[in-house]
Short mmCIF file of C-alpha atoms in Angstrom, two decimals:
data_model
loop_
_atom_site.label_atom_id
_atom_site.label_comp_id
_atom_site.label_asym_id
_atom_site.label_seq_id
_atom_site.Cartn_x
_atom_site.Cartn_y
_atom_site.Cartn_z
CA UNK A 1 0.00 0.00 0.00
CA UNK A 2 2.81 2.38 0.99
CA UNK A 3 4.75 1.43 -2.12
CA UNK A 4 1.72 2.09 -4.31
CA UNK A 5 1.31 5.54 -2.74
CA UNK A 6 4.98 6.36 -3.38
CA UNK A 7 4.71 5.22 -7.00
CA UNK A 8 1.47 7.18 -7.46
CA UNK A 9 3.10 10.32 -6.07
CA UNK A 10 5.95 9.92 -8.56
CA UNK A 11 3.53 9.42 -11.44
CA UNK A 12 1.56 12.54 -10.41
CA UNK A 13 4.73 14.65 -10.19
CA UNK A 14 6.01 13.39 -13.53
CA UNK A 15 2.65 14.06 -15.17
CA UNK A 16 2.64 17.55 -13.63
CA UNK A 17 6.09 18.29 -15.02
CA UNK A 18 5.15 17.02 -18.48
CA UNK A 19 1.80 18.85 -18.58
CA UNK A 20 3.13 22.21 -17.39
CA UNK A 21 6.18 22.22 -19.70
CA UNK A 22 6.46 24.28 -22.87
CA UNK A 23 7.46 22.31 -25.92
CA UNK A 24 8.35 23.19 -29.46
CA UNK A 25 9.07 26.60 -30.93
CA UNK A 26 7.70 29.58 -29.00
CA UNK A 27 5.17 31.85 -30.70
CA UNK A 28 7.60 34.73 -30.37
CA UNK A 29 9.99 33.10 -32.85
CA UNK A 30 7.26 32.49 -35.39
CA UNK A 31 6.11 36.11 -35.02
CA UNK A 32 9.67 37.33 -35.59
CA UNK A 33 9.88 35.30 -38.79
CA UNK A 34 6.51 36.65 -39.93
CA UNK A 35 7.70 40.21 -39.16
CA UNK A 36 10.85 39.60 -41.22
CA UNK A 37 8.85 38.24 -44.17
CA UNK A 38 6.41 41.16 -43.90
CA UNK A 39 9.31 43.53 -44.66
CA UNK A 40 10.04 41.92 -48.05
CA UNK A 41 8.42 44.64 -50.16
CA UNK A 42 10.31 47.38 -48.33
CA UNK A 43 13.62 45.49 -48.45
CA UNK A 44 13.14 44.94 -52.19
CA UNK A 45 13.18 48.74 -52.57
CA UNK A 46 16.74 48.74 -51.21
CA UNK A 47 17.79 47.44 -54.59
CA UNK A 48 18.74 43.77 -54.70
CA UNK A 49 15.58 42.97 -56.68
CA UNK A 50 15.84 39.20 -56.58
CA UNK A 51 16.63 39.01 -52.89
CA UNK A 52 13.73 37.73 -50.78
CA UNK A 53 14.02 36.22 -47.32
CA UNK A 54 11.20 33.80 -48.06
CA UNK A 55 13.40 32.17 -50.75
CA UNK A 56 15.51 30.66 -47.97
CA UNK A 57 14.24 28.44 -45.14
CA UNK A 58 14.97 29.79 -41.67
CA UNK A 59 15.98 27.16 -39.11
CA UNK A 60 15.75 28.12 -35.45
CA UNK A 61 17.97 26.07 -33.14
CA UNK A 62 16.65 25.71 -29.58
CA UNK A 63 19.51 23.65 -28.17
CA UNK A 64 17.91 20.33 -29.09
CA UNK A 65 16.10 20.66 -32.40
CA UNK A 66 15.95 22.78 -35.53
CA UNK A 67 12.59 24.33 -36.32
CA UNK A 68 12.54 25.08 -40.03
CA UNK A 69 10.21 27.87 -41.10
CA UNK A 70 9.19 28.43 -44.69
CA UNK A 71 6.45 30.28 -46.52
CA UNK A 72 4.14 28.05 -48.56
CA UNK A 73 1.15 29.57 -50.36
CA UNK A 74 1.41 32.66 -48.21
CA UNK A 75 1.34 30.68 -44.95
CA UNK A 76 4.23 30.11 -42.54
CA UNK A 77 4.93 26.40 -42.21
CA UNK A 78 7.07 24.97 -39.38
CA UNK A 79 8.85 21.61 -39.53
CA UNK A 80 10.97 20.00 -36.79
CA UNK A 81 14.20 18.13 -37.53
CA UNK A 82 17.47 17.01 -35.98
CA UNK A 83 19.84 20.00 -35.80
CA UNK A 84 22.13 20.20 -38.83
CA UNK A 85 24.80 22.20 -36.99
CA UNK A 86 24.05 21.40 -33.32
CA UNK A 87 25.72 24.59 -32.07
CA UNK A 88 24.80 28.19 -31.38
CA UNK A 89 25.57 30.14 -34.53
CA UNK A 90 23.85 32.64 -36.78
CA UNK A 91 24.92 31.64 -40.26
CA UNK A 92 24.01 30.67 -43.80
CA UNK A 93 24.49 26.93 -44.17
CA UNK A 94 24.14 24.47 -47.04
CA UNK A 95 21.40 21.91 -46.47
CA UNK A 96 20.89 19.36 -49.23
CA UNK A 97 20.93 21.42 -52.44
CA UNK A 98 20.17 24.85 -51.02
CA UNK A 99 21.24 27.37 -48.41
CA UNK A 100 19.34 27.98 -45.18
CA UNK A 101 19.47 30.59 -42.47
CA UNK A 102 20.50 28.94 -39.19
CA UNK A 103 19.92 31.01 -36.08
CA UNK A 104 19.41 30.27 -32.40
CA UNK A 105 15.91 30.99 -31.08
CA UNK A 106 15.41 34.52 -29.81
CA UNK A 107 15.42 33.17 -26.23
CA UNK A 108 18.84 31.55 -26.79
CA UNK A 109 20.23 34.62 -28.58
CA UNK A 110 18.95 36.87 -25.82
CA UNK A 111 20.68 34.83 -23.08
CA UNK A 112 23.86 34.60 -25.14
CA UNK A 113 24.02 38.36 -25.76
CA UNK A 114 23.07 39.10 -22.14
CA UNK A 115 25.71 36.79 -20.78
CA UNK A 116 28.42 37.81 -23.24
CA UNK A 117 27.88 41.48 -22.39
CA UNK A 118 27.42 40.75 -18.66
CA UNK A 119 23.89 42.11 -18.78
CA UNK A 120 24.84 45.35 -20.54
CA UNK A 121 23.25 44.62 -23.90
CA UNK A 122 19.69 43.63 -24.76
CA UNK A 123 18.73 41.54 -27.74
CA UNK A 124 15.33 42.55 -29.01
CA UNK A 125 12.85 41.08 -31.49
CA UNK A 126 13.87 43.83 -33.94
CA UNK A 127 17.51 42.70 -33.60
CA UNK A 128 16.49 39.14 -34.42
CA UNK A 129 14.53 40.32 -37.48
CA UNK A 130 17.66 42.19 -38.67
CA UNK A 131 19.81 39.10 -38.00
CA UNK A 132 17.48 36.94 -40.11
CA UNK A 133 17.85 39.37 -43.01
CA UNK A 134 21.64 39.52 -42.53
CA UNK A 135 21.98 35.75 -42.78
CA UNK A 136 19.42 35.53 -45.57
CA UNK A 137 21.63 37.90 -47.55
CA UNK A 138 24.51 35.46 -47.16
CA UNK A 139 22.20 32.78 -48.55
CA UNK A 140 21.49 35.10 -51.48
CA UNK A 141 25.23 35.71 -52.03
CA UNK A 142 26.07 32.02 -51.89
CA UNK A 143 23.15 30.97 -54.06
CA UNK A 144 23.81 33.51 -56.81
CA UNK A 145 27.50 34.39 -56.51
CA UNK A 146 29.11 31.39 -54.84
CA UNK A 147 32.17 31.32 -57.12
CA UNK A 148 32.87 35.00 -56.51
CA UNK A 149 32.45 34.64 -52.75
CA UNK A 150 34.85 31.68 -52.72
CA UNK A 151 37.33 33.68 -54.81
CA UNK A 152 37.11 36.58 -52.34
CA UNK A 153 37.89 34.16 -49.50
CA UNK A 154 41.24 33.40 -51.17
CA UNK A 155 43.11 30.73 -49.22
CA UNK A 156 40.44 30.68 -46.52
CA UNK A 157 39.21 33.17 -43.96
CA UNK A 158 40.50 33.01 -40.41
CA UNK A 159 39.36 35.59 -37.90
CA UNK A 160 42.35 34.74 -35.72
CA UNK A 161 44.56 36.18 -38.44
CA UNK A 162 42.92 39.59 -37.93
CA UNK A 163 43.81 39.53 -34.24
CA UNK A 164 47.45 38.61 -34.80
CA UNK A 165 48.20 40.54 -37.99
CA UNK A 166 46.00 43.61 -37.67
CA UNK A 167 44.85 44.23 -34.10
CA UNK A 168 48.39 43.74 -32.78
CA UNK A 169 49.93 45.94 -35.49
CA UNK A 170 49.92 49.55 -34.24
CA UNK A 171 50.47 51.09 -37.69
CA UNK A 172 47.65 49.02 -39.21
CA UNK A 173 45.33 49.95 -36.33
CA UNK A 174 46.12 53.69 -36.77
CA UNK A 175 45.53 53.39 -40.50
CA UNK A 176 42.18 51.62 -40.21
CA UNK A 177 41.04 53.94 -37.40
CA UNK A 178 41.58 56.85 -39.76
CA UNK A 179 39.79 54.99 -42.55
CA UNK A 180 36.78 54.40 -40.32
CA UNK A 181 36.66 58.04 -39.28
CA UNK A 182 36.90 59.18 -42.91
CA UNK A 183 34.11 56.77 -43.88
CA UNK A 184 31.81 58.01 -41.11
CA UNK A 185 32.43 61.59 -42.16
CA UNK A 186 31.78 60.66 -45.81
CA UNK A 187 28.49 58.94 -45.01
CA UNK A 188 27.33 61.89 -42.91
CA UNK A 189 28.47 64.51 -45.44
CA UNK A 190 25.62 65.97 -47.52
CA UNK A 191 27.79 67.62 -50.20
CA UNK A 192 28.61 65.17 -53.02
CA UNK A 193 31.98 66.74 -53.90
CA UNK A 194 33.13 66.62 -50.31
CA UNK A 195 31.92 63.04 -50.12
CA UNK A 196 34.16 62.22 -53.09
CA UNK A 197 37.11 63.96 -51.41
CA UNK A 198 36.64 61.74 -48.41
CA UNK A 199 36.57 58.69 -50.69
CA UNK A 200 39.89 59.81 -52.23
CA UNK A 201 41.36 60.12 -48.73
CA UNK A 202 40.08 56.65 -48.00
CA UNK A 203 41.69 55.31 -51.18
CA UNK A 204 45.05 56.84 -50.20
CA UNK A 205 44.81 55.18 -46.79
CA UNK A 206 43.96 51.89 -48.50
CA UNK A 207 47.16 52.17 -50.58
CA UNK A 208 49.17 52.68 -47.39
CA UNK A 209 47.48 49.61 -46.01
CA UNK A 210 48.70 47.52 -48.94
CA UNK A 211 52.26 48.28 -47.83
CA UNK A 212 51.58 47.55 -44.16
CA UNK A 213 50.01 44.12 -44.50
CA UNK A 214 50.70 40.77 -46.18
CA UNK A 215 48.66 39.81 -49.24
CA UNK A 216 46.66 37.08 -47.48
CA UNK A 217 45.69 39.47 -44.67
CA UNK A 218 44.56 42.05 -47.21
CA UNK A 219 42.52 39.38 -48.99
CA UNK A 220 40.85 38.40 -45.71
CA UNK A 221 40.01 42.06 -45.08
CA UNK A 222 38.51 42.36 -48.56
CA UNK A 223 36.38 39.27 -47.93
CA UNK A 224 35.01 40.64 -44.67
CA UNK A 225 34.41 44.13 -46.08
CA UNK A 226 32.60 42.78 -49.14
CA UNK A 227 30.72 39.68 -47.97
CA UNK A 228 30.02 40.59 -44.36
CA UNK A 229 29.92 44.35 -44.91
CA UNK A 230 27.16 44.07 -47.50
CA UNK A 231 25.15 41.74 -45.25
CA UNK A 232 25.66 44.19 -42.38
CA UNK A 233 24.40 46.91 -44.71
CA UNK A 234 21.19 44.92 -45.33
CA UNK A 235 20.88 44.36 -41.57
CA UNK A 236 21.25 48.10 -40.92
CA UNK A 237 18.69 48.98 -43.60
CA UNK A 238 16.20 46.48 -42.14
CA UNK A 239 16.78 48.08 -38.75
CA UNK A 240 16.25 51.48 -40.36
CA UNK A 241 12.89 50.35 -41.77
CA UNK A 242 11.84 49.34 -38.26
CA UNK A 243 13.27 52.34 -36.38
CA UNK A 244 15.24 54.96 -38.31
CA UNK A 245 16.65 56.84 -35.30
CA UNK A 246 17.72 53.67 -33.47
CA UNK A 247 19.36 52.33 -36.64
CA UNK A 248 21.28 55.57 -37.19
CA UNK A 249 22.60 55.51 -33.62
CA UNK A 250 23.46 51.81 -33.74
CA UNK A 251 24.97 51.61 -37.22
CA UNK A 252 25.93 55.01 -38.68
CA UNK A 253 27.14 56.75 -35.53
CA UNK A 254 29.45 53.82 -34.83
CA UNK A 255 31.14 53.56 -38.25
CA UNK A 256 34.17 55.49 -36.97
CA UNK A 257 34.64 53.33 -33.87
CA UNK A 258 37.50 50.84 -34.01
CA UNK A 259 36.79 47.31 -32.77
CA UNK A 260 39.13 44.37 -32.46
CA UNK A 261 38.30 41.36 -34.63
CA UNK A 262 36.26 41.44 -37.81
CA UNK A 263 33.55 43.93 -36.72
CA UNK A 264 35.43 46.91 -38.17
CA UNK A 265 35.22 45.42 -41.69
CA UNK A 266 31.47 45.01 -41.32
CA UNK A 267 31.35 48.74 -40.56
CA UNK A 268 33.57 49.58 -43.56
CA UNK A 269 31.51 47.46 -45.96
CA UNK A 270 28.23 48.93 -44.73
CA UNK A 271 29.58 52.47 -45.06
CA UNK A 272 30.76 51.80 -48.62
CA UNK A 273 27.31 50.43 -49.56
CA UNK A 274 25.71 53.57 -48.12
CA UNK A 275 28.11 55.78 -50.10
CA UNK A 276 27.35 53.84 -53.28
CA UNK A 277 23.62 54.33 -52.64
CA UNK A 278 24.14 58.06 -52.85
CA UNK A 279 26.78 58.27 -55.54
CA UNK A 280 25.68 55.42 -57.83
CA UNK A 281 22.07 54.60 -56.88
CA UNK A 282 21.71 51.71 -59.38
CA UNK A 283 24.90 49.92 -58.27
CA UNK A 284 23.06 46.88 -56.88
CA UNK A 285 21.68 46.03 -60.31
CA UNK A 286 25.17 45.37 -61.70
CA UNK A 287 27.37 44.53 -58.73
CA UNK A 288 28.14 40.79 -58.72
CA UNK A 289 30.80 40.36 -55.99
CA UNK A 290 33.50 39.64 -58.59
CA UNK A 291 35.53 42.48 -57.12
CA UNK A 292 35.72 43.85 -53.61
CA UNK A 293 33.38 46.63 -52.56
CA UNK A 294 36.35 48.96 -52.18
CA UNK A 295 37.66 48.30 -55.68
CA UNK A 296 34.15 48.77 -57.06
CA UNK A 297 33.79 52.08 -55.17
CA UNK A 298 37.16 53.40 -56.39
CA UNK A 299 36.41 52.37 -60.00
CA UNK A 300 32.87 53.61 -60.17
CA UNK A 301 32.91 56.82 -58.18
CA UNK B 1 10.58 11.98 13.20
CA UNK B 2 12.33 11.51 16.57
CA UNK B 3 15.57 10.42 14.91
CA UNK B 4 15.43 13.36 12.52
CA UNK B 5 14.79 15.87 15.30
CA UNK B 6 17.60 14.49 17.47
CA UNK B 7 20.07 14.55 14.58
CA UNK B 8 18.96 18.08 13.71
CA UNK B 9 19.40 19.28 17.33
CA UNK B 10 22.90 17.88 17.27
CA UNK B 11 23.65 19.81 14.10
CA UNK B 12 22.47 23.01 15.76
CA UNK B 13 24.96 22.42 18.55
CA UNK B 14 27.79 22.20 16.03
CA UNK B 15 29.56 25.09 14.33
CA UNK B 16 28.27 24.90 10.73
CA UNK B 17 25.22 27.03 11.40
CA UNK B 18 27.34 29.75 13.01
CA UNK B 19 29.36 29.97 9.79
CA UNK B 20 26.08 30.43 7.94
CA UNK B 21 25.19 33.30 10.34
CA UNK B 22 28.48 35.07 9.59
CA UNK B 23 28.05 34.69 5.85
CA UNK B 24 24.48 35.99 6.17
CA UNK B 25 25.69 39.08 8.01
CA UNK B 26 28.33 39.69 5.33
CA UNK B 27 25.66 39.50 2.65
CA UNK B 28 23.57 42.07 4.53
CA UNK B 29 26.57 44.40 4.72
CA UNK B 30 27.34 43.88 1.03
CA UNK B 31 23.82 44.43 -0.31
CA UNK B 32 21.77 46.18 2.28
CA UNK B 33 23.84 49.05 3.60
CA UNK B 34 25.11 50.41 0.30
CA UNK B 35 28.70 50.43 1.59
CA UNK B 36 29.56 47.50 -0.61
CA UNK B 37 29.09 48.00 -4.34
CA UNK B 38 28.46 45.26 -6.85
CA UNK B 39 29.26 45.94 -10.47
CA UNK B 40 28.49 43.90 -13.56
CA UNK B 41 30.28 44.90 -16.73
CA UNK B 42 31.51 48.05 -15.01
CA UNK B 43 27.96 49.19 -14.17
CA UNK B 44 26.95 49.39 -10.52
CA UNK B 45 24.05 47.13 -9.63
CA UNK B 46 21.88 49.22 -7.37
CA UNK B 47 18.19 49.61 -6.65
CA UNK B 48 15.62 47.15 -5.40
CA UNK B 49 14.55 45.75 -8.80
CA UNK B 50 18.14 45.05 -9.86
CA UNK B 51 19.38 43.79 -6.52
CA UNK B 52 16.54 41.54 -5.34
CA UNK B 53 17.09 38.79 -7.97
CA UNK B 54 20.85 39.00 -7.40
CA UNK B 55 20.57 38.67 -3.62
CA UNK B 56 18.27 35.64 -3.99
CA UNK B 57 20.71 33.99 -6.39
CA UNK B 58 23.58 34.61 -3.94
CA UNK B 59 21.54 33.35 -0.97
CA UNK B 60 20.56 30.27 -2.99
CA UNK B 61 24.17 29.53 -3.97
CA UNK B 62 25.54 29.93 -0.44
CA UNK B 63 22.71 27.95 1.18
CA UNK B 64 22.96 25.12 -1.38
CA UNK B 65 26.73 24.71 -0.97
CA UNK B 66 26.55 24.80 2.85
CA UNK B 67 23.69 22.29 2.81
CA UNK B 68 25.67 19.95 0.53
CA UNK B 69 28.68 20.10 2.89
CA UNK B 70 26.64 19.76 6.09
CA UNK B 71 24.64 16.82 4.73
CA UNK B 72 27.61 14.73 3.63
CA UNK B 73 28.72 13.60 7.07
CA UNK B 74 25.47 12.96 8.98
CA UNK B 75 24.82 9.36 7.92
CA UNK B 76 28.51 8.19 7.95
CA UNK B 77 29.02 9.80 11.39
CA UNK B 78 26.04 7.94 12.82
CA UNK B 79 27.46 4.64 11.57
CA UNK B 80 30.92 5.52 12.83
CA UNK B 81 29.48 6.08 16.30
CA UNK B 82 27.50 2.82 15.99
CA UNK B 83 24.23 4.57 16.83
CA UNK B 84 22.66 2.59 13.98
CA UNK B 85 22.83 -0.46 16.23
CA UNK B 86 20.75 1.27 18.89
CA UNK B 87 18.19 2.17 16.27
CA UNK B 88 18.01 -1.32 14.77
CA UNK B 89 17.35 -3.01 18.08
CA UNK B 90 14.29 -0.76 18.27
CA UNK B 91 13.12 -2.39 15.01
CA UNK B 92 13.57 0.72 12.90
CA UNK B 93 14.24 -0.19 9.27
CA UNK B 94 17.42 1.04 7.62
CA UNK B 95 15.37 2.86 4.98
CA UNK B 96 13.48 4.82 7.62
CA UNK B 97 16.69 5.47 9.57
CA UNK B 98 18.42 6.90 6.47
CA UNK B 99 15.35 8.89 5.52
CA UNK B 100 15.06 10.50 8.96
CA UNK B 101 18.75 11.42 8.94
CA UNK B 102 18.25 12.92 5.48
CA UNK B 103 15.31 14.89 6.90
CA UNK B 104 17.64 16.19 9.64
CA UNK B 105 19.96 17.35 6.84
CA UNK B 106 17.01 19.04 5.16
CA UNK B 107 16.06 20.83 8.40
CA UNK B 108 19.65 22.02 8.78
CA UNK B 109 19.62 23.26 5.17
CA UNK B 110 16.30 24.97 5.80
CA UNK B 111 17.76 26.65 8.89
CA UNK B 112 20.73 27.92 6.84
CA UNK B 113 18.32 29.27 4.26
CA UNK B 114 16.23 30.84 7.02
CA UNK B 115 19.24 32.60 8.54
CA UNK B 116 20.37 33.81 5.12
CA UNK B 117 16.82 34.94 4.37
CA UNK B 118 17.04 37.28 7.36
CA UNK B 119 19.48 39.25 5.23
CA UNK B 120 16.83 39.40 2.49
CA UNK B 121 14.25 40.61 5.03
CA UNK B 122 16.60 43.38 6.17
CA UNK B 123 17.37 44.20 2.55
CA UNK B 124 13.66 44.51 1.64
CA UNK B 125 13.07 46.84 4.61
CA UNK B 126 16.22 48.87 3.98
CA UNK B 127 15.14 49.45 0.38
CA UNK B 128 11.76 50.75 1.57
CA UNK B 129 9.72 47.85 0.19
CA UNK B 130 8.08 46.67 3.42
CA UNK B 131 4.89 46.02 1.43
CA UNK B 132 6.68 43.23 -0.42
CA UNK B 133 7.62 41.38 2.75
CA UNK B 134 4.81 38.82 2.31
CA UNK B 135 6.40 37.75 -0.98
CA UNK B 136 9.35 36.38 0.96
CA UNK B 137 7.22 33.52 2.30
CA UNK B 138 6.44 31.94 -1.10
CA UNK B 139 10.00 32.80 -2.26
CA UNK B 140 11.42 31.01 0.80
CA UNK B 141 9.19 27.98 0.21
CA UNK B 142 10.27 27.82 -3.44
CA UNK B 143 13.92 27.93 -2.48
CA UNK B 144 13.33 25.35 0.26
CA UNK B 145 12.85 22.90 -2.63
CA UNK B 146 16.51 23.43 -3.52
CA UNK B 147 17.54 22.71 0.08
CA UNK B 148 15.56 19.47 -0.10
CA UNK B 149 17.19 18.51 -3.41
CA UNK B 150 20.72 19.20 -2.18
CA UNK B 151 20.32 17.65 1.29
CA UNK B 152 18.70 14.50 -0.15
CA UNK B 153 21.31 14.27 -2.91
CA UNK B 154 24.17 14.59 -0.45
CA UNK B 155 22.48 12.13 1.94
CA UNK B 156 21.99 9.60 -0.88
CA UNK B 157 25.66 9.73 -1.81
CA UNK B 158 26.77 9.56 1.83
CA UNK B 159 24.99 6.21 2.28
CA UNK B 160 27.44 4.51 -0.05
CA UNK B 161 30.47 6.84 -0.09
CA UNK B 162 32.81 8.17 2.60
CA UNK B 163 31.98 11.73 3.79
CA UNK B 164 34.80 13.49 1.94
CA UNK B 165 33.97 11.85 -1.38
CA UNK B 166 30.20 12.25 -1.05
CA UNK B 167 30.68 15.87 0.07
CA UNK B 168 32.97 16.64 -2.87
CA UNK B 169 30.66 15.05 -5.43
CA UNK B 170 27.64 16.80 -3.88
CA UNK B 171 29.37 20.17 -4.05
CA UNK B 172 30.31 19.59 -7.70
CA UNK B 173 26.72 18.61 -8.58
CA UNK B 174 25.47 21.61 -6.58
CA UNK B 175 27.81 23.96 -8.45
CA UNK B 176 26.61 22.53 -11.76
CA UNK B 177 23.04 23.15 -10.57
CA UNK B 178 23.80 26.72 -9.50
CA UNK B 179 25.51 27.53 -12.82
CA UNK B 180 23.03 25.48 -14.84
CA UNK B 181 21.90 28.32 -17.13
CA UNK B 182 25.45 29.34 -17.90
CA UNK B 183 26.43 25.74 -18.63
CA UNK B 184 23.39 25.36 -20.87
CA UNK B 185 24.71 28.21 -22.93
CA UNK B 186 28.24 26.78 -22.93
CA UNK B 187 26.77 23.49 -24.18
CA UNK B 188 25.12 25.29 -27.10
CA UNK B 189 28.24 27.24 -27.96
CA UNK B 190 30.54 24.20 -27.76
CA UNK B 191 28.48 21.83 -29.88
CA UNK B 192 30.09 18.56 -31.02
CA UNK B 193 31.25 15.91 -28.55
CA UNK B 194 31.92 18.34 -25.66
CA UNK B 195 28.49 19.90 -26.15
CA UNK B 196 26.89 16.45 -26.28
CA UNK B 197 28.69 15.40 -23.10
CA UNK B 198 27.57 18.54 -21.29
CA UNK B 199 24.03 17.93 -22.51
CA UNK B 200 24.02 14.50 -20.85
CA UNK B 201 25.50 15.94 -17.63
CA UNK B 202 22.87 18.68 -17.52
CA UNK B 203 20.10 16.18 -18.16
CA UNK B 204 21.24 14.10 -15.20
CA UNK B 205 21.74 17.00 -12.77
CA UNK B 206 19.09 19.22 -11.15
CA UNK B 207 18.78 22.86 -12.19
CA UNK B 208 19.19 24.76 -8.92
CA UNK B 209 19.39 28.14 -10.63
CA UNK B 210 15.93 28.27 -12.14
CA UNK B 211 14.12 28.01 -8.78
CA UNK B 212 16.02 30.96 -7.30
CA UNK B 213 15.53 32.87 -10.56
CA UNK B 214 11.81 32.14 -10.47
CA UNK B 215 11.68 33.22 -6.80
CA UNK B 216 13.43 36.46 -7.80
CA UNK B 217 10.94 37.01 -10.62
CA UNK B 218 8.11 36.38 -8.16
CA UNK B 219 9.56 39.06 -5.87
CA UNK B 220 9.60 41.35 -8.91
CA UNK B 221 5.86 40.84 -9.44
CA UNK B 222 5.74 37.92 -11.90
CA UNK B 223 3.81 34.69 -11.40
CA UNK B 224 5.65 31.74 -9.86
CA UNK B 225 6.54 29.15 -12.51
CA UNK B 226 4.61 25.97 -11.67
CA UNK B 227 6.65 23.88 -14.10
CA UNK B 228 9.92 24.81 -12.37
CA UNK B 229 8.42 24.07 -8.94
CA UNK B 230 7.12 20.67 -10.04
CA UNK B 231 10.46 19.83 -11.65
CA UNK B 232 12.20 20.65 -8.37
CA UNK B 233 9.75 18.50 -6.43
CA UNK B 234 10.33 15.65 -8.86
CA UNK B 235 14.07 15.81 -8.09
CA UNK B 236 13.28 15.77 -4.37
CA UNK B 237 11.11 12.70 -4.97
CA UNK B 238 13.83 10.92 -6.97
CA UNK B 239 16.47 11.41 -4.26
CA UNK B 240 13.98 10.54 -1.50
CA UNK B 241 13.20 7.25 -3.24
CA UNK B 242 16.93 6.56 -3.67
CA UNK B 243 17.46 7.13 0.08
CA UNK B 244 14.74 4.57 0.76
CA UNK B 245 16.11 2.05 -1.74
CA UNK B 246 19.90 2.22 -1.21
CA UNK B 247 21.22 0.01 1.58
CA UNK B 248 24.46 0.37 3.51
CA UNK B 249 26.62 -2.73 3.74
CA UNK B 250 27.82 -2.58 7.34
CA UNK B 251 24.29 -2.56 8.66
#
């Protein structure tokens, strides 16, 4: 009798745990995906006409499973599967014959950002929407310009190389700090002629850079500026659609700030895309990633 | 419960609880008076809303570790002093004997938590939130679940292992439980074999962080999370059953 009561208590507790638990993908994640898809018409106006987030499945990783979201006949469809990457990462990843956006769920991203910044930074739904567009742009690059992206990567991209060859090189740091400041001034400058003067200054600094660094380091920089910088540009524009003032503070006001690691190249690439928007508004119709954004800017403007 | 009460009274006579008192006073000085300043990422953590979850997490961590240490020696000490013989001749089963000693450990853990909670009471008053004082009762009861988990876990291990070993393993499991959320994130970041290994470890160990977090959220005005409470109670149940099942050889 006592044994039966003990077993019954265990069964009741277990049932309570199972019944009160939350399973599957939270509604918040689905809403974020729907919000991202809802921006398609506005993002199309940015200029990459054939770029649509709904062309690429979005897989949310919750620590155990991938939840793959797609749009079918105007409806969001969710499918569960074993995780293809099984790690926290926001990336574009080949799955079968296509590329997919792999991102952690907003809950996971939020704890990661909170913990990495020791509670200083928040990760909002708007941030997650912008991240989805950022990674979707990588899917677009790899689907349409894979050969060019691989060529830009040269012998392979290693972020550790940036730390050892650039961040620890005082002359290279001074040079790129100046470049970033010039780019921020150029983006904020209203006068077209002055904008072009800034670009010439930037080009001069880039030539100095070619003397300071080895060829493979320069190639890695070009890759980051072009591939990541353009995706960062899309991310910033998506943020701008959602909240123009917040996007300006987060992205444009920080162009001139030097950061260790690859972040500074994201800033450079985004700034160049913004300059091209003003000086060659139709650039996205012809740009095919066969040359770096910098080379394209110097040739075209 | 006579055995449990006697074992508990003996624990009160010993020095562990005094250590808890001193730590409790230090926590009050650190959080309540404003003389000590806590910073996270260079920013000072001040104000009732920011500090109350932090103080509960600290109280939880300290109480859990002390409970794990205090609980590791109770059962082996009783056998060492051959008091088990006196119990057995009174026809008390070994299962009941172990369970009552584990209950004594739980009462000691609860007392530690109670003493540490005095610092929370002082903190709530010092921050001018006397109206929130009633919330401390449900918060205390929620965190008492952690004391039950840790004391029963440590008691279970001490049935079969020597005090030092059972205490060490209990403290390690307790630390994993306290840093559960952080480790969950580490597991996700690591991926691969290491991530898989950590996933198994986390599945097997109780999450001691989420109860204190939920208690903190409750203090901040949110609803208590029933799922977390039931999960905690399930762990208590599992270790209680293990105490009843596991036999000691020398008996």
